[in-house]
Amino acid sequence: MFRSPSPTPPSRPPAASRGPSRVRRPTALVAALATAASLTVPGAAIAAPASVPAPLAGDPRPPVKQPVATGYGGAVSTVDPDASRTALDVLKRGGNAMDAAVAAGATLGVTEPYVSAIGGGGFITYYDAKKRRVYALDGREFAPKRMGQDAFLDPATGKPIPFGEAVTSGLGVGVPGTLAQWDLALRRFGTRDLGTLLRPAIKVADRGFVVDQEFHDQTAVNEARFRDIVPTRKLFLPGGKVPEVGSVFRNPDLAGTYRQLAKRGIGWFYEGGLGREVAGTAAAPPVDPKAARTVRPGLMERGDLAAYRAVMREPTHVPYRGLDVYGMPPSSSGGSTVGEALNILGNFRLDARDPVTALHYYLEASKLAYADRGRYVGDADKVDVPLDELLSPGFARERACLIRPDRAAPAPVAPGSPDGSYEPCVPAGTQTRALAFEGPQTTHLVVADKWGDVVSYTVSIEQFGGSGITVPGRGFLLNNELTDFSFQPPAPGQAPDPNLPGPHKRPRSSMSPTLVLQDGRPRLALGTPGGSTIITTVLQILMNRIDLGMTLPAALTAPRATQRGTPQVYAEQAFIDRYGRELAARGHRLELFPGPPTGVIGAATGLEFLRPGLVQAVAEPTRRGGGSALVVHPVR
C-alpha cells in the first residue's frame, strides 16, 4: 500500500495571549493495492505553475488567480486571491492552519460579502497533527427562542408564506455563529488572537478590491431587493448603481466594525452594543418606506445572541477503500449523507475503465442516502438522529441491495429503517417528502500548515446576499439560514420531520467540510458551496479521486451531476454531453442544473498531501470565476 508518513514536524509556536474577548464558555479503495495505485500522482501533476507576484502595498488590484499550486511549508485554497494571500501571509509569519483559516474567513467577509460574513455561520473540520485527531467545530446559526414549528406559516391561511418573503425578511435570520466559532477555534487550536487576524481584512476593506464579473453579477441578481433595504442600497449600490467590473469597491463600515471587534472582542457582538443592533435590525428590517416589498419582521432578541454557543462535536467517520473519511455531524447532514453514500458504494466495484457504471452507482447511492437524510437528520441537540445506524455497514448493505446495475430506481425512493435489524431489501418507488430548498450560495476554504495541521471550512449566509438586510453602518449582511428549515409540519399520519423550526434549534445543513486520512495522516481535504448539491459534489470528487484514479485537479474539474432524490438528475452541460446518452439508457433522466448560476454545480477547493511535506492546493479553474490556490514554498 502507498504510505505517506509525515516528516517530523517543526516545533510549534506557543499559543498567543488573547485580546479582549467575551467570557470563555465550555465548549473516519477497490482493494488496498488498487488504492495505492489510484492515489499515486504522476510527476507531471506536481509541476508548479509560474509564481504569481504580490500586489504592491495599497494597490487594490488582485493577484492573478491560479487553480493549482504545489509545494512545501503550508498551502491554501479559497475562491478569492485576497483571502488566499491573507492565509498564506499568516502561514509565512508562523501562524498555524487555524489562524490562517480565520484570517482568510475574515477577508472573505470583505471580498465575498454575499456568501461569507460575520452575519452568518459555518462548519469546520480540523486535523490536529500533534494529537493525530480530527475535530468538528459547529458554528451553525440557531433560531430565536420565540420561533415555533409554525413560524413560516401564514396565520391567515395556515399555508407556508412565499419562499421569497421568507428569504428577504427578519424571520429567516438565524443568530449568527461565525464570530463565536472563530473564538472557539482560536482558543482551542490557534496561536494568534482575533484582533491580529482581522488586520489583513481591515486593510482590504479600507483600500478596496477590484470588482470582477462574479461580484458584479451577484450584485445585479440582488439589485431589486437591495434597493428596498436602505443600508444595503447605500453600501452595495454605490451611487445607486451596480458596481462596474473593474471599479474599486470599498467597505469602510466593515473595516470599522472589524476594528471595534479587535478592540472589544466578540462579547461586543453577543452581549453588547453590536448585538443589540443585530437583533434590532432583524426584528425591524430597515426597509425603504416607498418599497412595495413585504419584508417580515424577525423574532430575534438580545437574549438569543447571549445564549448562542459554538460547539465542539465528534466528527462522523466511515472507512472507505482503506481510507478514513471524516465529516461534519448533525445539524449538518454532510457527514452522515456523504458517509452513508460511501458505505453504499463500498459494496460495488468501481472501475476507471467503465466510468458510466461508476456514475450510475454514484447517482443511485446518492438517491438512497438523500431519502434517509430527509427522514432522519436534523439538529441532534433537539431531535433523535440515528447517526450510528445511518453510518453502519449493515444499513448500507440493506440499501445497496436496492441498486440494480442496469436500471435506475424510480425516484424518489423510500427512506430505509436504520433500526439495527437489516433485511435484504425494501421496495423502491415509494413517495417520500419533497427535497427542501437550500440556497446554493456558500464558500469553502482549505488550509494546511508546516506542522501538518489541516482545516476544512465551509462558511455561509445562505442565499447570494443572505437576507438582503445590512446592519446599518456596520458593513455586513445578515443571513437567511432559517429558511433551511422545513416550512410546514407533516400532515397527520405522516412520518415526523426532524427539520421543523424550534427554539434555539439549528436548521439542517448540507455543508460538508471533509478530511480523508490514510494510516492516520491527512491525505485529502475538500469541500464546496452549493446548498444541497454540496453533498453530491464532495461525494463525486472523492469517487473521481479514489475510485477512478483522477488527479485531484482533474477530479475537481470534471463535469458534475447531482441526484438528491428527485425524478431528474440535474447536471452540468459537459456531463450531459459526455455521459447523458448511456445513463439515459439505464433510466436516468438528465436535465441541465437550473442554478443559480445555471449549469454550474459548486465551486470546490481541495488539498492533497502527495508525499511527506509536499502539498497540492487545488481550486476551480472556471466555476464561479475560478479560485486561488497558493503554497508557501512552490515547487520550481
Short mmCIF file of N, CA and C in Angstrom, two decimals, residues 49-115:
data_model
loop_
_atom_site.label_atom_id
_atom_site.label_comp_id
_atom_site.label_asym_id
_atom_site.label_seq_id
_atom_site.Cartn_x
_atom_site.Cartn_y
_atom_site.Cartn_z
N PRO A 49 3.01 25.92 -11.26
CA PRO A 49 2.82 26.99 -12.23
C PRO A 49 3.76 28.14 -11.93
N ALA A 50 3.82 29.05 -12.86
CA ALA A 50 4.67 30.22 -12.65
C ALA A 50 4.26 30.95 -11.39
N SER A 51 5.23 31.52 -10.69
CA SER A 51 4.91 32.24 -9.46
C SER A 51 4.05 33.46 -9.78
N VAL A 52 3.22 33.83 -8.81
CA VAL A 52 2.31 34.95 -9.00
C VAL A 52 2.77 36.11 -8.16
N PRO A 53 3.05 37.26 -8.75
CA PRO A 53 3.56 38.37 -7.96
C PRO A 53 2.50 38.93 -7.03
N ALA A 54 2.95 39.36 -5.87
CA ALA A 54 2.04 40.01 -4.93
C ALA A 54 1.76 41.42 -5.40
N PRO A 55 0.57 41.97 -5.10
CA PRO A 55 0.29 43.35 -5.46
C PRO A 55 1.11 44.31 -4.61
N LEU A 56 1.35 45.49 -5.12
CA LEU A 56 2.06 46.50 -4.37
C LEU A 56 1.23 46.96 -3.18
N ALA A 57 1.89 47.43 -2.13
CA ALA A 57 1.18 47.91 -0.96
C ALA A 57 0.19 49.00 -1.36
N GLY A 58 -1.02 48.89 -0.89
CA GLY A 58 -2.04 49.90 -1.18
C GLY A 58 -2.69 49.72 -2.53
N ASP A 59 -2.19 48.78 -3.34
CA ASP A 59 -2.76 48.55 -4.67
C ASP A 59 -3.91 47.56 -4.55
N PRO A 60 -5.13 47.96 -4.90
CA PRO A 60 -6.27 47.06 -4.73
C PRO A 60 -6.36 45.98 -5.80
N ARG A 61 -5.47 46.01 -6.81
CA ARG A 61 -5.58 45.01 -7.85
C ARG A 61 -5.31 43.63 -7.29
N PRO A 62 -6.18 42.66 -7.56
CA PRO A 62 -5.95 41.31 -7.04
C PRO A 62 -4.84 40.62 -7.82
N PRO A 63 -4.10 39.73 -7.16
CA PRO A 63 -3.14 38.93 -7.92
C PRO A 63 -3.87 38.01 -8.88
N VAL A 64 -3.14 37.52 -9.86
CA VAL A 64 -3.73 36.61 -10.83
C VAL A 64 -4.11 35.32 -10.13
N LYS A 65 -5.29 34.80 -10.45
CA LYS A 65 -5.72 33.54 -9.85
C LYS A 65 -4.99 32.38 -10.50
N GLN A 66 -4.63 31.38 -9.68
CA GLN A 66 -4.11 30.13 -10.22
C GLN A 66 -4.85 28.99 -9.54
N PRO A 67 -5.29 28.00 -10.32
CA PRO A 67 -6.12 26.95 -9.75
C PRO A 67 -5.35 25.83 -9.07
N VAL A 68 -4.06 25.70 -9.34
CA VAL A 68 -3.27 24.61 -8.75
C VAL A 68 -1.93 25.16 -8.31
N ALA A 69 -1.51 24.80 -7.11
CA ALA A 69 -0.19 25.16 -6.62
C ALA A 69 0.33 23.98 -5.79
N THR A 70 1.61 23.66 -5.96
CA THR A 70 2.20 22.52 -5.28
C THR A 70 3.49 22.95 -4.61
N GLY A 71 3.68 22.53 -3.38
CA GLY A 71 4.91 22.92 -2.70
C GLY A 71 4.92 22.51 -1.24
N TYR A 72 5.78 23.18 -0.50
CA TYR A 72 6.04 22.84 0.88
C TYR A 72 5.74 24.01 1.81
N GLY A 73 5.67 23.72 3.10
CA GLY A 73 5.59 24.77 4.11
C GLY A 73 4.20 25.25 4.43
N GLY A 74 3.19 24.68 3.80
CA GLY A 74 1.81 25.11 4.01
C GLY A 74 1.14 25.45 2.70
N ALA A 75 -0.18 25.37 2.69
CA ALA A 75 -0.94 25.58 1.45
C ALA A 75 -2.34 26.07 1.78
N VAL A 76 -2.94 26.76 0.82
CA VAL A 76 -4.30 27.28 0.99
C VAL A 76 -5.00 27.29 -0.36
N SER A 77 -6.30 27.07 -0.31
CA SER A 77 -7.13 27.25 -1.50
C SER A 77 -8.45 27.86 -1.07
N THR A 78 -8.80 29.00 -1.69
CA THR A 78 -10.07 29.66 -1.48
C THR A 78 -10.59 30.11 -2.84
N VAL A 79 -11.76 30.76 -2.84
CA VAL A 79 -12.30 31.28 -4.09
C VAL A 79 -11.72 32.63 -4.45
N ASP A 80 -10.93 33.23 -3.57
CA ASP A 80 -10.56 34.63 -3.73
C ASP A 80 -9.07 34.85 -3.51
N PRO A 81 -8.38 35.57 -4.40
CA PRO A 81 -6.94 35.80 -4.24
C PRO A 81 -6.57 36.56 -2.97
N ASP A 82 -7.35 37.56 -2.60
CA ASP A 82 -7.03 38.30 -1.37
C ASP A 82 -7.11 37.39 -0.15
N ALA A 83 -8.13 36.57 -0.08
CA ALA A 83 -8.27 35.66 1.05
C ALA A 83 -7.14 34.63 1.07
N SER A 84 -6.79 34.10 -0.10
CA SER A 84 -5.70 33.13 -0.14
C SER A 84 -4.37 33.76 0.25
N ARG A 85 -4.12 34.99 -0.21
CA ARG A 85 -2.87 35.65 0.16
C ARG A 85 -2.84 36.00 1.64
N THR A 86 -3.99 36.35 2.20
CA THR A 86 -4.07 36.60 3.64
C THR A 86 -3.65 35.35 4.40
N ALA A 87 -4.23 34.21 4.05
CA ALA A 87 -3.88 32.95 4.73
C ALA A 87 -2.42 32.62 4.54
N LEU A 88 -1.91 32.79 3.33
CA LEU A 88 -0.51 32.47 3.06
C LEU A 88 0.43 33.34 3.89
N ASP A 89 0.09 34.61 4.03
CA ASP A 89 0.92 35.50 4.83
C ASP A 89 0.94 35.08 6.30
N VAL A 90 -0.22 34.67 6.81
CA VAL A 90 -0.27 34.18 8.19
C VAL A 90 0.63 32.96 8.35
N LEU A 91 0.59 32.04 7.40
CA LEU A 91 1.45 30.86 7.45
C LEU A 91 2.92 31.24 7.39
N LYS A 92 3.26 32.17 6.53
CA LYS A 92 4.67 32.59 6.40
C LYS A 92 5.19 33.25 7.67
N ARG A 93 4.29 33.87 8.40
CA ARG A 93 4.69 34.57 9.63
C ARG A 93 4.63 33.67 10.86
N GLY A 94 4.43 32.37 10.65
CA GLY A 94 4.48 31.44 11.76
C GLY A 94 3.15 31.04 12.33
N GLY A 95 2.05 31.56 11.79
CA GLY A 95 0.74 31.14 12.25
C GLY A 95 0.43 29.74 11.77
N ASN A 96 -0.52 29.12 12.44
CA ASN A 96 -0.88 27.75 12.04
C ASN A 96 -2.11 27.76 11.14
N ALA A 97 -2.58 26.56 10.79
CA ALA A 97 -3.68 26.43 9.83
C ALA A 97 -4.95 27.09 10.33
N MET A 98 -5.24 26.97 11.63
CA MET A 98 -6.46 27.59 12.14
C MET A 98 -6.36 29.10 12.12
N ASP A 99 -5.20 29.63 12.49
CA ASP A 99 -5.02 31.08 12.39
C ASP A 99 -5.28 31.55 10.97
N ALA A 100 -4.69 30.85 10.01
CA ALA A 100 -4.80 31.25 8.61
C ALA A 100 -6.24 31.13 8.11
N ALA A 101 -6.96 30.10 8.56
CA ALA A 101 -8.34 29.92 8.12
C ALA A 101 -9.23 31.05 8.63
N VAL A 102 -9.04 31.45 9.88
CA VAL A 102 -9.84 32.54 10.43
C VAL A 102 -9.52 33.84 9.70
N ALA A 103 -8.24 34.12 9.47
CA ALA A 103 -7.87 35.34 8.76
C ALA A 103 -8.44 35.36 7.35
N ALA A 104 -8.39 34.21 6.66
CA ALA A 104 -8.97 34.12 5.32
C ALA A 104 -10.48 34.30 5.37
N GLY A 105 -11.12 33.72 6.38
CA GLY A 105 -12.56 33.88 6.52
C GLY A 105 -12.96 35.33 6.71
N ALA A 106 -12.19 36.05 7.52
CA ALA A 106 -12.47 37.47 7.73
C ALA A 106 -12.31 38.26 6.43
N THR A 107 -11.29 37.93 5.65
CA THR A 107 -11.08 38.61 4.38
C THR A 107 -12.20 38.29 3.39
N LEU A 108 -12.66 37.05 3.38
CA LEU A 108 -13.79 36.70 2.53
C LEU A 108 -15.03 37.49 2.90
N GLY A 109 -15.15 37.87 4.17
CA GLY A 109 -16.26 38.72 4.57
C GLY A 109 -16.24 40.07 3.89
N VAL A 110 -15.06 40.48 3.42
CA VAL A 110 -14.92 41.74 2.68
C VAL A 110 -15.13 41.51 1.19
N THR A 111 -14.42 40.55 0.64
CA THR A 111 -14.39 40.36 -0.81
C THR A 111 -15.50 39.46 -1.35
N GLU A 112 -16.09 38.64 -0.47
CA GLU A 112 -17.22 37.78 -0.85
C GLU A 112 -18.37 38.04 0.11
N PRO A 113 -18.84 39.28 0.23
CA PRO A 113 -19.80 39.62 1.28
C PRO A 113 -21.17 39.00 1.10
N TYR A 114 -21.47 38.51 -0.11
CA TYR A 114 -22.79 37.93 -0.35
C TYR A 114 -22.87 36.45 0.02
N VAL A 115 -21.73 35.85 0.37
CA VAL A 115 -21.73 34.44 0.77
C VAL A 115 -21.01 34.20 2.09
#
